[in-house]
Amino acid sequence: MTESPQTPKAPSHPRRIFSGMQPTGSLHLGNYLGALRYFVSLQEGEGERIYCVVDLHAITMRQEPGAVRAATRHVAAAYLAAGIDPARSILFNQSQVSEHAELAWIFNCVARIGWMNRMTQFKDKAGKDREAASVGLYVYPTLMAADILAYKATHVPVGEDQKQHLELTRDVATKFNLDFNAPDFFPLPEPIIPAEAARIMSLRDGKKKMSKSDPSDYSRINLADDADAIAQKIRKATTDPAPLPETVEELKDRPEADNLVAIYAAIAETEKEAVLREFAGQGFGAFKPKLAELAVERFGKISAEMRRYEADPAEIDRILSAGADRARALTAPVLDQVYDVLGFVRGRARPF
Ligand code: AMP
Ligand code: TRP
């Protein structure tokens, strides 16, 4: 795990960790290896931790209301099953804490259209017909900046695909602090991006990211998959006929082979070099069963725990709503301060 070296620490802001995941489908191995496992390990260190199911982000694409609700519980169950402890971390869903949306509007007035036009995720998600994309999808990154900065969070564990959004968050914080003559009001949050497995690719196409929204279920290993499904998906993963090479350089033009080796390395908590030392010269007929065994061993327990949590949605809702109360206690004073800075008065507590 690396923290970007070029950023000086902002000592005036206490260490606070924030991250989020969208409830738009099944959580998969990429989400776990690229992000979720760090959310869990960061519970051992210093600093408050706030983990969010970002349901307001989910509706930037058309969703059935019932499906968002179910997916919100699913993501919460994955957080819990992976080891997020609601006693040590604040766990909640975004729509219950209205300050996220409130601050996002203010940031829409700080961020520039030119910044949004550079966002690659918008281009990917909007597809060919950009005119038909929602305005929400276009300004998605300002909502993400609001998620983070409503807590004055200093650290954000994410996969590599979110790096550009984190840079935009820092730009928003910088411009707000400058425009309103409020030096150091918002911290400049740092991404925490894993060195290995920052980008897990589809099992069907090594050039495409493993994604919740891929129509083919065989493209990903879901955290909820049982042992048989995991083994079968690995067995069917696209590969080439050559044996595994001696060096990582030789994987360069073999994206599918590279991806399976990277997955093995990430699960075994080692490096690709070490995996090749063990398997060089062997074909996928030998490598895939070993990878399946390792994946089942690591994820079998998480998927069983997920099913246990998902069987009790009332308990999940209770955890999310208790988390939302704690989250609001942090965001409300920050929004009060933001309103002060802007020359507004927030709410009815004080006379205008
Ligand atoms: P999302 O599924 O877009 O809500 O992503 C939730 C988190 O998982 C973010 O931190 C992403 O960067 C991370 N993530 C999503 N897909 C992958 C992937 N294929 N490889 C690594 N990390 C990923
Ligand atoms: N945009 C992130 C994704 O698609 C999810 C997200 C929303 C997020 N708000 C965030 C991640 C705040 C980290 C911090 O994966």
GROMACS .gro file of N, CA and C and ligand atoms in nm, residues 18-20 22 54 57 140 144 147-148 156 158 162, ligand 2:
model
   54
   18PHE      N    1  -1.168   0.807   0.499
   18PHE     CA    2  -1.302   0.793   0.441
   18PHE      C    3  -1.293   0.712   0.313
   19SER      N    4  -1.387   0.619   0.294
   19SER     CA    5  -1.400   0.560   0.160
   19SER      C    6  -1.542   0.513   0.137
   20GLY      N    7  -1.572   0.482   0.011
   20GLY     CA    8  -1.708   0.443  -0.023
   20GLY      C    9  -1.712   0.345  -0.139
   22GLN      N   10  -2.011   0.184  -0.436
   22GLN     CA   11  -2.146   0.202  -0.491
   22GLN      C   12  -2.229   0.075  -0.481
   54VAL      N   13  -2.236   0.430  -0.105
   54VAL     CA   14  -2.270   0.558  -0.170
   54VAL      C   15  -2.391   0.541  -0.263
   57HIS      N   16  -2.462   0.804  -0.531
   57HIS     CA   17  -2.383   0.787  -0.654
   57HIS      C   18  -2.448   0.684  -0.747
  140TYR      N   19  -2.072   1.374  -1.084
  140TYR     CA   20  -2.042   1.268  -0.986
  140TYR      C   21  -1.919   1.302  -0.902
  144MET      N   22  -1.845   1.309  -0.484
  144MET     CA   23  -1.738   1.230  -0.420
  144MET      C   24  -1.649   1.322  -0.335
  147ASP      N   25  -1.834   1.389  -0.021
  147ASP     CA   26  -1.831   1.274   0.071
  147ASP      C   27  -1.708   1.284   0.161
  148ILE      N   28  -1.597   1.312   0.097
  148ILE     CA   29  -1.468   1.309   0.167
  148ILE      C   30  -1.452   1.433   0.255
  156VAL      N   31  -0.778   0.847   0.188
  156VAL     CA   32  -0.886   0.780   0.116
  156VAL      C   33  -0.832   0.653   0.048
  158VAL      N   34  -0.850   0.367  -0.198
  158VAL     CA   35  -0.928   0.338  -0.320
  158VAL      C   36  -0.842   0.260  -0.419
  162GLN      N   37  -0.976   0.536  -0.918
  162GLN     CA   38  -1.032   0.653  -0.850
  162GLN      C   39  -0.931   0.765  -0.829
  354TRP     N1   40  -1.639   0.680  -0.696
  354TRP     C1   41  -1.609   0.564  -0.617
  354TRP     C2   42  -1.616   0.441  -0.708
  354TRP     O1   43  -1.682   0.440  -0.808
  354TRP     C3   44  -1.703   0.547  -0.500
  354TRP     C4   45  -1.697   0.663  -0.408
  354TRP     C5   46  -1.791   0.761  -0.394
  354TRP     C6   47  -1.591   0.694  -0.320
  354TRP     N2   48  -1.751   0.849  -0.299
  354TRP     C7   49  -1.630   0.814  -0.252
  354TRP     C8   50  -1.468   0.635  -0.291
  354TRP     C9   51  -1.549   0.874  -0.158
  354TRP    C10   52  -1.387   0.697  -0.196
  354TRP    C11   53  -1.426   0.816  -0.130
  354TRP     O2   54  -1.556   0.344  -0.678
   0.00000   0.00000   0.00000
